[in-house]
Coordinates of C-alpha atoms in Angstrom, one line a residue:
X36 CA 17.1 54.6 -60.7
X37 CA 17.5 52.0 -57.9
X38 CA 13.9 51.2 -57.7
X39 CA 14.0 50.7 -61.3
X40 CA 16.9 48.5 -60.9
X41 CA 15.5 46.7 -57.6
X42 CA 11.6 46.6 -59.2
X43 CA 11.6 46.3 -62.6
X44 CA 8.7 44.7 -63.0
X45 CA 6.8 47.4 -61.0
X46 CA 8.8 50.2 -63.2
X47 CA 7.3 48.4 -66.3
X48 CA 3.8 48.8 -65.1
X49 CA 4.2 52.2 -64.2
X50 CA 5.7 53.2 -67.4
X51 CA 3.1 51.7 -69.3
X52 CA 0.1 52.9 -67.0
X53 CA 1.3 55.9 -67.4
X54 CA 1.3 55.8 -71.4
X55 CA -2.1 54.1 -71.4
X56 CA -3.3 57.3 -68.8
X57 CA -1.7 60.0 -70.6
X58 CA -3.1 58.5 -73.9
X59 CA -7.0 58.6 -72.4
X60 CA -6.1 61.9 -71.2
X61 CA -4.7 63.5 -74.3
X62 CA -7.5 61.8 -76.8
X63 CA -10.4 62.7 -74.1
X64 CA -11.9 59.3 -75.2
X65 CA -12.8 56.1 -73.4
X66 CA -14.2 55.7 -70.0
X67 CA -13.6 57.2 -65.9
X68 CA -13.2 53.3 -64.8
X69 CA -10.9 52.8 -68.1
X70 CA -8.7 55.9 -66.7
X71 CA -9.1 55.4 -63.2
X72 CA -8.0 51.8 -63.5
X73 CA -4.8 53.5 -64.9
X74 CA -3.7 54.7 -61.9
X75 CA -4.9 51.8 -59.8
X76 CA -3.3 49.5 -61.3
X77 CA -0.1 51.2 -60.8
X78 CA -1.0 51.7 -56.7
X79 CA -1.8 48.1 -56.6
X80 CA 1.5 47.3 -58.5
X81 CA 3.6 47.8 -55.4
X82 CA 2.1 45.1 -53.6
X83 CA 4.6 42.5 -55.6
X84 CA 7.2 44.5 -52.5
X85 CA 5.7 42.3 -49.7
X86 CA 7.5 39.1 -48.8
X87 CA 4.6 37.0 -47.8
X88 CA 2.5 35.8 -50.8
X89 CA -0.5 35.4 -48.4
X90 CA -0.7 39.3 -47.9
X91 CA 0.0 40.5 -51.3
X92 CA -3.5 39.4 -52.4
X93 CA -5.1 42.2 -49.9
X94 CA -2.1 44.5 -50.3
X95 CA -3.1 44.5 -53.8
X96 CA -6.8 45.2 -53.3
X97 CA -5.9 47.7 -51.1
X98 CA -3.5 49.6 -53.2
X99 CA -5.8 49.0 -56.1
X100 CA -9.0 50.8 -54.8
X101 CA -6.9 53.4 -53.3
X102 CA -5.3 54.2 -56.2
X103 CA -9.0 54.2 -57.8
X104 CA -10.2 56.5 -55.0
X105 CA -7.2 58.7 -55.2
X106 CA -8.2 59.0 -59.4
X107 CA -11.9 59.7 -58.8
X108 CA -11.6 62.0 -56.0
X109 CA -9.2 64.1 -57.1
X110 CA -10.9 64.6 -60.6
X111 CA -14.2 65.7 -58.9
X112 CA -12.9 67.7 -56.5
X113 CA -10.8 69.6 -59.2
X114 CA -14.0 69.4 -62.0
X115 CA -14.9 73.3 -61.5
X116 CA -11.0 74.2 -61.5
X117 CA -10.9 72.3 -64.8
X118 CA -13.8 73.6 -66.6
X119 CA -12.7 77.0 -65.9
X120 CA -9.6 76.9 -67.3
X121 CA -11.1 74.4 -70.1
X122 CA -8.5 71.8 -68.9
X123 CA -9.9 67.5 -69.1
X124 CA -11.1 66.3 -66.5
X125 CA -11.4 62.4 -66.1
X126 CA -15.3 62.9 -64.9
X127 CA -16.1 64.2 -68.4
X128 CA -15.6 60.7 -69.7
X129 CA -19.0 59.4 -68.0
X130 CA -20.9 62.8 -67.6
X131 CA -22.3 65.2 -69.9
X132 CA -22.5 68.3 -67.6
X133 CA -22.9 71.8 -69.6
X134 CA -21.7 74.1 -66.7
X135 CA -18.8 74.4 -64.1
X136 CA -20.1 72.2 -61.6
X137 CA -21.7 69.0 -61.1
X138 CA -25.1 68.5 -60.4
X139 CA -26.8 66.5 -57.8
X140 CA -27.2 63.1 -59.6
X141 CA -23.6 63.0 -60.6
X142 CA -22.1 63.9 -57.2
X143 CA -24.6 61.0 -56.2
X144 CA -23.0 58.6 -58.5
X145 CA -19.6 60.1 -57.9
X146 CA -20.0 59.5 -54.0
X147 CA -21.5 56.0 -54.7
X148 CA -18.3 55.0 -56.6
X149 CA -16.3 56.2 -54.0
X150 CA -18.1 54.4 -51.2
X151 CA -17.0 50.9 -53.4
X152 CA -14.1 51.9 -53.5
X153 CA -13.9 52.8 -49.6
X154 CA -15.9 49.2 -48.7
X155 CA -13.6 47.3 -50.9
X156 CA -10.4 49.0 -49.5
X157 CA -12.1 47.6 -46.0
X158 CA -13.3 44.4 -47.1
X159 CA -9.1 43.9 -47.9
X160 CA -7.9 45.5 -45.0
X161 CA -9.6 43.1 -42.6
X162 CA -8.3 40.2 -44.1
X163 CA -4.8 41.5 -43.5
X164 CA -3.3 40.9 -39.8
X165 CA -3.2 43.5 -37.0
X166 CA 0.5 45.3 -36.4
X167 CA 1.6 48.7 -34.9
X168 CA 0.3 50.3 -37.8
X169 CA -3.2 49.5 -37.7
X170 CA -5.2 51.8 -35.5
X171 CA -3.8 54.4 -38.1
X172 CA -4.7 52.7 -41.1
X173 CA -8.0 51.8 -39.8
X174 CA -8.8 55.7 -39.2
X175 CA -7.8 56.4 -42.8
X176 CA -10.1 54.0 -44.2
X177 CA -12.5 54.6 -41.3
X178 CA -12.4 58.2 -40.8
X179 CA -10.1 60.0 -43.6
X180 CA -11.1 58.6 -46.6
X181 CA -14.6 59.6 -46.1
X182 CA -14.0 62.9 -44.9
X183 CA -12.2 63.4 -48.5
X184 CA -15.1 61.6 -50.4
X185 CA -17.3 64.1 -48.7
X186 CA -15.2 67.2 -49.4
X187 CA -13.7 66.0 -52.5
X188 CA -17.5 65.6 -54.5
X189 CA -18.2 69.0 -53.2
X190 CA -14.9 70.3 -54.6
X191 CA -13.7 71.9 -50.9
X192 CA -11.3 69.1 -50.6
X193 CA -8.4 71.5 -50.1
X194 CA -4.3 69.4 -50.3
X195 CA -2.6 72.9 -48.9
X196 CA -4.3 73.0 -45.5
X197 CA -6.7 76.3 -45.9
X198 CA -9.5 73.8 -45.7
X199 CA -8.9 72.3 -42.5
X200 CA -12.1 73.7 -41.1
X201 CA -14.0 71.7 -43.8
X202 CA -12.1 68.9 -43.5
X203 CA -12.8 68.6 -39.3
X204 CA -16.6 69.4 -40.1
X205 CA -16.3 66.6 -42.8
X206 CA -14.6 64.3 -39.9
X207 CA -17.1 64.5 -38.2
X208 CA -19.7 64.1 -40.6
X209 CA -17.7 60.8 -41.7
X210 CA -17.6 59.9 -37.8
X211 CA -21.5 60.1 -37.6
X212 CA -21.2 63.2 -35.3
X213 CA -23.9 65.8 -36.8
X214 CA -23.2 68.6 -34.8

């Protein structure tokens, strides 16, 4: 399509990601940073849209660890759905968990990987100049992306909006506000 036409080096990463994603995920093998990085690297692939050179560096990082969040979050928050219905799930690549859910030292590490990925995103984002747009982005890095790490490892992270009462408890857990 036009993006194709106006992008093509960002549609050729995507394609390819893509392939090299859907081949980890078909043959079950290789590991959750191999797959993750996947996904990231097509996120951090749109930074070749900015104009200035000096922001596409920590566009990139940005996009990158997002992407990487995005991956990992999603695939523990969905791990119970998946072993259910005996579908992959990404987090079987790095843990060997017999049951449905994950136990306490894995959501630990899962968390842990998460935070990186959260400090990284930051460590980017304040290199990057202030615009209108920045109060917002600085409560999704801040505020929202730890309010999903926290509900995603648990697997209440909920996309359709029936969580929201976990998601404002997790807020405020993210926010430092224990009540």
């Amino acid at each position: 399509g036009k993006a194709a036409a106006k992008y093509p080096a960002f549609d050729g990463v995507v394609r390819e990601k893509l392939r090299e994603l859907g081949d980890i995920e078909r043959s079950r093998q290789g590991t959750l940073d191999g797959a993750a990085d996947k996904f990231a690297s097509i996120l951090s692939a749109m930074a070749e849209t900015a104009d200035d050179s000096s922001r596409r560096r920590a566009l990139e990082q940005m996009l990158y660890h997002t992407g990487r969040f995005i991956y990992i979050a999603d695939a523990a928050n969905d791990f119970a759905k998946d072993r259910k219905k005996g579908r992959f799930n990404p987090l079987d690549l790095r843990f060997d968990v017999a049951g449905e859910t994950l136990g306490g030292e894995e959501k630990a590490a899962v968390s842990q990987t998460l935070v990186n990925s959260e400090r990284m995103i930051a460590s980017a984002y304040e290199l990057t100049e202030e615009n209108c747009f920045s109060g917002v982005v600085r409560n999704i890095i801040y505020l929202g992306m730890p309010a999903v790490r926290l509900s995603a490892v648990d697997g209440e992270f909920d996309d359709a909006g029936s969580g929201l009462p976990k998601m404002k408890k997790a807020l405020k857990l993210a926010a430092g506000d224990n009540r």
